Amino acid sequence: MDPVLSRRALNRATLDRQLLIRRTTMPVIDVIEHLAGLQAQTPHSWYTGLWNRIEGFKAEQAADLLERREIVRIALQRSTIHLVSARDCLAMRPLVQIVTERMTRTTFGRKLAGVDLDELETLARSLLEDRAMTFAELGRALGERWPDNDQHALGQGVRWLVPLVQVPPRGLWGKSGPIAHTAADGWLGFETPPMTAGELVLRYLKSFGPASVKDVQTWSGLTRLGEVVASLDLVTYRDAGGRVLYDLPDIELPAEDLPVPVRFMYDFDNLFLSHEDRSRVVEHVDVLRRFVPYNVQPRTILVDGFPAGDWTTARSKGTTTLTIHRWEPFDPTEAGEEAARLLAFLAPGDRHEIVVSDGPSKV
């Protein structure tokens, strides 16, 4: 019989692999690769994800890597923008390309009728060699060749056919810029072998396991991974509901009663988005549902490893205020200490204020 893992055991295992129980001293790029990327459709909030995981993290450390093209922001898992190393960008994208293709065909297939896709890719690459372009700019330029097609659809077709990275200054700490793209291979200037599905599963389990086949598929956007998982040398567990969970054979699970610190999670942290069954990290599904109509993920506060509130910030006249919104009663002492450290990271030159409020924040 497979060992049965309780909900708390899965919670501790996942938090441990996500580097959320003890901050690490690993270099920034190693952390990004260990996590198999951070979801990063917002230009800056992912910096807090790294701050949560790296001892003494400075935002400039990641910004410098972005400027030096050692890390990039690109559509990967689930066809969402992820921050990954240059190596992982080139290795992962061919494997998960099918996810972006599937979504593009579903949404824009009819609007791309009559467009030769090979020609679309060739022309787009030629345009992007001259300069990085926003989708609006790219769509207008492509519209000169296909005037009868929707310009937005043409740009999204390129997003599917050509791996596109968002270029700085977009994404740099404390800076802003247009959402401009260029071809990843030209931007990075080297090649690397594509990752296999088996290698991707192993990377996932290293940072999110133990997990089911459906969990891996939810994270990656890929389907039919059952045979891939079955072909790997893995150990198996069961959750409380009897589902089979797979894991790497050489990883020891932490104790389920392991104390964990308060953590202030950023809005799209993959901790909350990478399992088909999110119960290992989410209790208050009813509270989270109130954010769904607004297409946002709250900046969640973990207390004892589970969401117990969310946090917001506001700036006025040189003071940055962080508000702790409690979804349920908890002692704000530890949360307040962590909030003070977070404010020192987010707004080092400001005066700081911490406020505690009962009930979820207003979207």
C-alpha positions as semicolon CSV with decimal commas, in nm:
position;residue;x (nm);y (nm);z (nm)
1;M;0,000;0,000;0,000
2;D;0,119;0,350;-0,083
3;P;0,180;0,576;0,219
4;V;-0,107;0,820;0,273
5;L;-0,015;1,189;0,299
6;S;-0,241;1,422;0,492
7;R;-0,332;1,766;0,369
8;R;-0,085;1,922;0,611
9;A;0,190;1,685;0,499
10;L;0,136;1,794;0,139
11;N;0,128;2,155;0,248
12;R;0,464;2,128;0,423
13;A;0,621;1,933;0,138
14;T;0,513;2,193;-0,119
15;L;0,614;2,494;0,091
16;D;0,953;2,334;0,154
17;R;1,020;2,282;-0,217
18;Q;0,894;2,629;-0,294
19;L;1,158;2,767;-0,054
20;L;0,888;2,923;0,163
21;I;0,976;2,764;0,497
22;R;1,338;2,878;0,506
23;R;1,482;3,142;0,276
24;T;1,769;3,013;0,065
25;T;2,112;3,154;-0,008
26;M;2,117;3,012;-0,361
27;P;2,194;3,259;-0,641
28;V;1,888;3,425;-0,795
29;I;1,913;3,245;-1,129
30;D;1,943;2,908;-0,953
31;V;1,627;2,982;-0,754
32;I;1,439;3,072;-1,072
33;E;1,547;2,745;-1,233
34;H;1,469;2,545;-0,918
35;L;1,114;2,685;-0,926
36;A;1,087;2,608;-1,301
37;G;0,999;2,975;-1,342
38;L;0,777;3,229;-1,168
39;Q;0,449;3,343;-1,316
40;A;0,515;3,703;-1,418
41;Q;0,239;3,860;-1,627
42;T;0,262;4,164;-1,402
43;P;0,585;4,355;-1,464
44;H;0,708;4,384;-1,103
45;S;0,512;4,184;-0,844
46;W;0,721;3,870;-0,902
47;Y;1,013;4,047;-0,734
48;T;0,825;3,991;-0,407
49;G;0,812;3,620;-0,494
50;L;1,191;3,613;-0,504
51;W;1,216;3,824;-0,187
52;N;1,001;3,566;-0,008
53;R;1,243;3,291;-0,103
54;I;1,595;3,438;-0,103
55;E;1,781;3,558;0,205
56;G;1,889;3,919;0,163
57;F;1,739;3,949;-0,184
58;K;1,782;4,283;-0,359
59;A;1,558;4,368;-0,653
60;E;1,858;4,492;-0,850
61;Q;1,998;4,138;-0,853
62;A;1,709;4,019;-1,070
63;A;1,685;4,341;-1,270
64;D;2,052;4,309;-1,367
65;L;1,994;3,951;-1,486
66;L;1,702;4,074;-1,695
67;E;1,911;4,346;-1,854
68;R;2,197;4,101;-1,921
69;R;1,950;3,862;-2,089
70;E;2,024;3,582;-1,843
71;I;1,657;3,570;-1,745
72;V;1,354;3,660;-1,957
73;R;0,976;3,695;-1,942
74;I;0,801;3,478;-2,201
75;A;0,475;3,284;-2,251
76;L;0,535;2,927;-2,132
77;Q;0,329;2,711;-1,897
78;R;-0,045;2,755;-1,951
79;S;0,055;3,010;-2,219
80;T;0,104;3,268;-1,942
81;I;0,405;3,495;-1,900
82;H;0,673;3,336;-1,684
83;L;1,009;3,457;-1,563
84;V;1,267;3,191;-1,650
85;S;1,636;3,156;-1,714
86;A;1,756;3,193;-2,071
87;R;1,839;2,822;-2,072
88;D;1,491;2,721;-1,960
89;C;1,330;2,964;-2,202
90;L;1,485;2,793;-2,503
91;A;1,450;2,440;-2,362
92;M;1,089;2,463;-2,241
93;R;0,925;2,665;-2,516
94;P;0,931;2,398;-2,793
95;L;0,764;2,151;-2,555
96;V;0,485;2,383;-2,437
97;Q;0,440;2,553;-2,774
98;I;0,138;2,329;-2,835
99;V;-0,041;2,498;-2,543
100;T;-0,016;2,843;-2,703
101;E;-0,109;2,694;-3,040
102;R;-0,421;2,533;-2,897
103;M;-0,535;2,854;-2,730
104;T;-0,458;3,069;-3,035
105;R;-0,642;2,841;-3,276
106;T;-0,943;2,834;-3,045
107;T;-0,961;3,212;-3,000
108;F;-0,825;3,352;-3,325
109;G;-0,837;3,067;-3,577
110;R;-1,121;3,211;-3,785
111;K;-0,965;3,556;-3,788
112;L;-0,644;3,409;-3,933
113;A;-0,825;3,242;-4,223
114;G;-0,636;3,282;-4,547
115;V;-0,307;3,372;-4,376
116;D;-0,008;3,157;-4,474
117;L;0,140;3,079;-4,132
118;D;0,491;3,017;-4,262
119;E;0,486;3,357;-4,432
120;L;0,343;3,516;-4,118
121;E;0,630;3,377;-3,910
122;T;0,895;3,481;-4,164
123;L;0,763;3,834;-4,201
124;A;0,723;3,878;-3,826
125;R;1,077;3,764;-3,758
126;S;1,204;4,008;-4,019
127;L;1,013;4,295;-3,858
128;L;1,132;4,206;-3,509
129;E;1,494;4,188;-3,618
130;D;1,483;4,564;-3,675
131;R;1,337;4,652;-3,335
132;A;1,122;4,517;-3,055
133;M;0,752;4,591;-3,113
134;T;0,429;4,598;-2,917
135;F;0,150;4,375;-3,043
136;A;-0,031;4,686;-3,169
137;E;0,272;4,794;-3,370
138;L;0,333;4,443;-3,498
139;G;-0,033;4,402;-3,594
140;R;-0,033;4,726;-3,791
141;A;0,283;4,627;-3,979
142;L;0,145;4,280;-4,060
143;G;-0,185;4,436;-4,162
144;E;-0,011;4,593;-4,459
145;R;0,041;4,240;-4,594
146;W;-0,299;4,104;-4,483
147;P;-0,531;4,408;-4,484
148;D;-0,845;4,193;-4,468
149;N;-0,745;4,020;-4,143
150;D;-0,781;4,141;-3,787
151;Q;-0,456;4,305;-3,677
152;H;-0,482;4,182;-3,319
153;A;-0,530;3,826;-3,443
154;L;-0,220;3,860;-3,663
155;G;-0,015;3,965;-3,361
156;Q;-0,148;3,676;-3,155
157;G;-0,063;3,440;-3,438
158;V;0,296;3,556;-3,410
159;R;0,286;3,497;-3,033
160;W;0,206;3,135;-3,113
161;L;0,452;3,086;-3,400
162;V;0,750;3,281;-3,266
163;P;0,874;3,254;-2,905
164;L;0,853;3,619;-2,796
165;V;1,029;3,768;-2,496
166;Q;0,928;4,098;-2,340
167;V;1,230;4,325;-2,350
168;P;1,352;4,576;-2,092
169;P;1,287;4,833;-1,963
170;R;0,957;4,648;-1,921
171;G;0,992;4,441;-1,603
172;L;1,289;4,629;-1,457
173;W;1,252;4,724;-1,090
174;G;1,143;5,084;-1,051
175;K;1,113;5,139;-1,425
176;S;0,844;5,110;-1,688
177;G;0,823;5,073;-2,060
178;P;0,605;4,950;-2,347
179;I;0,510;4,583;-2,366
180;A;0,754;4,531;-2,651
181;H;0,856;4,190;-2,784
182;T;1,127;4,033;-2,992
183;A;1,218;3,677;-3,093
184;A;1,372;3,482;-2,805
185;D;1,637;3,304;-3,009
186;G;1,768;3,629;-3,158
187;W;1,755;3,807;-2,822
188;L;1,946;3,533;-2,641
189;G;2,189;3,442;-2,918
190;F;2,245;3,074;-2,842
191;E;2,076;2,737;-2,882
192;T;1,998;2,456;-2,641
193;P;1,829;2,116;-2,690
194;P;1,452;2,112;-2,629
195;M;1,337;1,968;-2,298
196;T;1,156;1,635;-2,307
197;A;0,820;1,581;-2,141
198;G;0,987;1,351;-1,890
199;E;1,241;1,617;-1,796
200;L;0,963;1,870;-1,752
201;V;0,772;1,637;-1,518
202;L;1,084;1,585;-1,308
203;R;1,140;1,959;-1,286
204;Y;0,780;2,005;-1,176
205;L;0,797;1,740;-0,905
206;K;1,120;1,887;-0,771
207;S;0,945;2,216;-0,699
208;F;0,576;2,119;-0,656
209;G;0,559;1,750;-0,563
210;P;0,434;1,508;-0,452
211;A;0,166;1,552;-0,717
212;S;-0,080;1,374;-0,943
213;V;-0,075;1,353;-1,320
214;K;-0,359;1,606;-1,332
215;D;-0,155;1,841;-1,116
216;V;0,134;1,834;-1,365
217;Q;-0,109;1,894;-1,650
218;T;-0,271;2,188;-1,470
219;W;0,067;2,353;-1,417
220;S;0,204;2,296;-1,766
221;G;-0,110;2,313;-1,978
222;L;-0,002;1,989;-2,148
223;T;-0,231;1,687;-2,172
224;R;-0,187;1,308;-2,184
225;L;0,107;1,298;-1,947
226;G;-0,002;0,974;-1,778
227;E;0,224;0,757;-1,992
228;V;0,513;0,995;-1,944
229;V;0,479;0,984;-1,566
230;A;0,445;0,604;-1,572
231;S;0,774;0,574;-1,762
232;L;0,975;0,756;-1,494
233;D;1,147;0,614;-1,188
234;L;0,923;0,763;-0,921
235;V;0,780;0,673;-0,581
236;T;0,407;0,690;-0,514
237;Y;0,188;0,810;-0,231
238;R;-0,186;0,858;-0,184
239;D;-0,368;1,163;-0,062
240;A;-0,658;1,148;0,184
241;G;-0,899;1,105;-0,108
242;G;-0,708;0,810;-0,253
243;R;-0,549;0,989;-0,549
244;V;-0,209;0,860;-0,658
245;L;0,069;1,113;-0,606
246;Y;0,410;1,079;-0,768
247;D;0,742;1,204;-0,640
248;L;1,116;1,190;-0,687
249;P;1,266;0,894;-0,501
250;D;1,549;1,084;-0,328
251;I;1,352;1,360;-0,154
252;E;1,267;1,329;0,215
253;L;0,934;1,483;0,315
254;P;0,928;1,728;0,606
255;A;0,719;1,657;0,914
256;E;0,357;1,764;0,880
257;D;0,377;1,953;1,212
258;L;0,679;2,156;1,098
259;P;0,629;2,521;1,198
260;V;0,621;2,759;0,904
261;P;0,659;3,138;0,903
262;V;0,412;3,399;0,787
263;R;0,460;3,478;0,420
264;F;0,321;3,769;0,213
265;M;0,266;3,613;-0,130
266;Y;0,254;3,810;-0,452
267;D;-0,061;3,815;-0,661
268;F;0,012;3,540;-0,916
269;D;0,247;3,316;-0,722
270;N;0,258;2,970;-0,876
271;L;0,210;2,818;-0,531
272;F;-0,164;2,877;-0,582
273;L;-0,190;2,797;-0,955
274;S;0,005;2,477;-1,011
275;H;-0,215;2,193;-0,883
276;E;-0,547;2,060;-1,005
277;D;-0,635;2,003;-0,639
278;R;-0,534;2,322;-0,460
279;S;-0,647;2,209;-0,115
280;R;-0,285;2,158;-0,006
281;V;-0,243;2,536;-0,004
282;V;-0,595;2,680;-0,016
283;E;-0,859;2,658;0,257
284;H;-1,075;2,961;0,194
285;V;-1,193;2,882;-0,156
286;D;-1,512;3,073;-0,078
287;V;-1,310;3,388;-0,007
288;L;-1,091;3,343;-0,314
289;R;-1,400;3,309;-0,535
290;R;-1,494;3,671;-0,470
291;F;-1,183;3,778;-0,663
292;V;-1,255;3,556;-0,966
293;P;-1,506;3,789;-1,144
294;Y;-1,237;4,058;-1,142
295;N;-0,976;3,824;-1,293
296;V;-0,731;3,888;-1,012
297;Q;-0,541;3,674;-0,767
298;P;-0,522;3,838;-0,426
299;R;-0,187;3,904;-0,263
300;T;-0,234;3,636;-0,004
301;I;-0,099;3,611;0,350
302;L;0,000;3,260;0,459
303;V;-0,037;3,187;0,830
304;D;0,064;2,836;0,939
305;G;0,105;2,755;0,570
306;F;-0,247;2,841;0,457
307;P;-0,418;3,160;0,332
308;A;-0,555;3,361;0,624
309;G;-0,575;3,704;0,467
310;D;-0,455;3,931;0,192
311;W;-0,246;4,247;0,182
312;T;-0,256;4,576;-0,002
313;T;-0,031;4,878;-0,020
314;A;-0,100;5,248;-0,078
315;R;0,134;5,545;-0,103
316;S;0,059;5,903;-0,006
317;K;0,287;6,198;0,067
318;G;0,599;5,986;0,115
319;T;0,433;5,722;0,334
320;T;0,367;5,368;0,213
321;T;0,096;5,191;0,410
322;L;0,062;4,814;0,410
323;T;-0,278;4,687;0,520
324;I;-0,317;4,334;0,657
325;H;-0,669;4,218;0,570
326;R;-0,756;3,926;0,799
327;W;-0,999;3,668;0,659
328;E;-1,008;3,508;1,002
329;P;-0,873;3,605;1,345
330;F;-0,499;3,556;1,390
331;D;-0,233;3,718;1,605
332;P;-0,094;3,999;1,389
333;T;0,241;4,013;1,571
334;E;0,444;3,788;1,340
335;A;0,258;3,918;1,035
336;G;0,338;4,273;1,140
337;E;0,708;4,194;1,173
338;E;0,715;4,037;0,827
339;A;0,513;4,330;0,689
340;A;0,776;4,571;0,822
341;R;1,050;4,375;0,644
342;L;0,845;4,371;0,324
343;L;0,791;4,748;0,339
344;A;1,166;4,797;0,378
345;F;1,206;4,602;0,053
346;L;0,921;4,761;-0,142
347;A;0,962;5,123;-0,034
348;P;1,302;5,173;0,128
349;G;1,294;5,553;0,102
350;D;0,944;5,604;0,242
351;R;0,796;5,628;0,586
352;H;0,608;5,309;0,668
353;E;0,275;5,234;0,830
354;I;0,108;4,899;0,898
355;V;-0,268;4,869;0,943
356;V;-0,470;4,563;1,042
357;S;-0,824;4,527;0,902
358;D;-1,078;4,247;0,945
359;G;-1,233;4,104;0,629
360;P;-1,098;4,065;0,275
361;S;-0,978;4,368;0,085
362;K;-1,212;4,535;-0,160
363;V;-1,125;4,454;-0,520
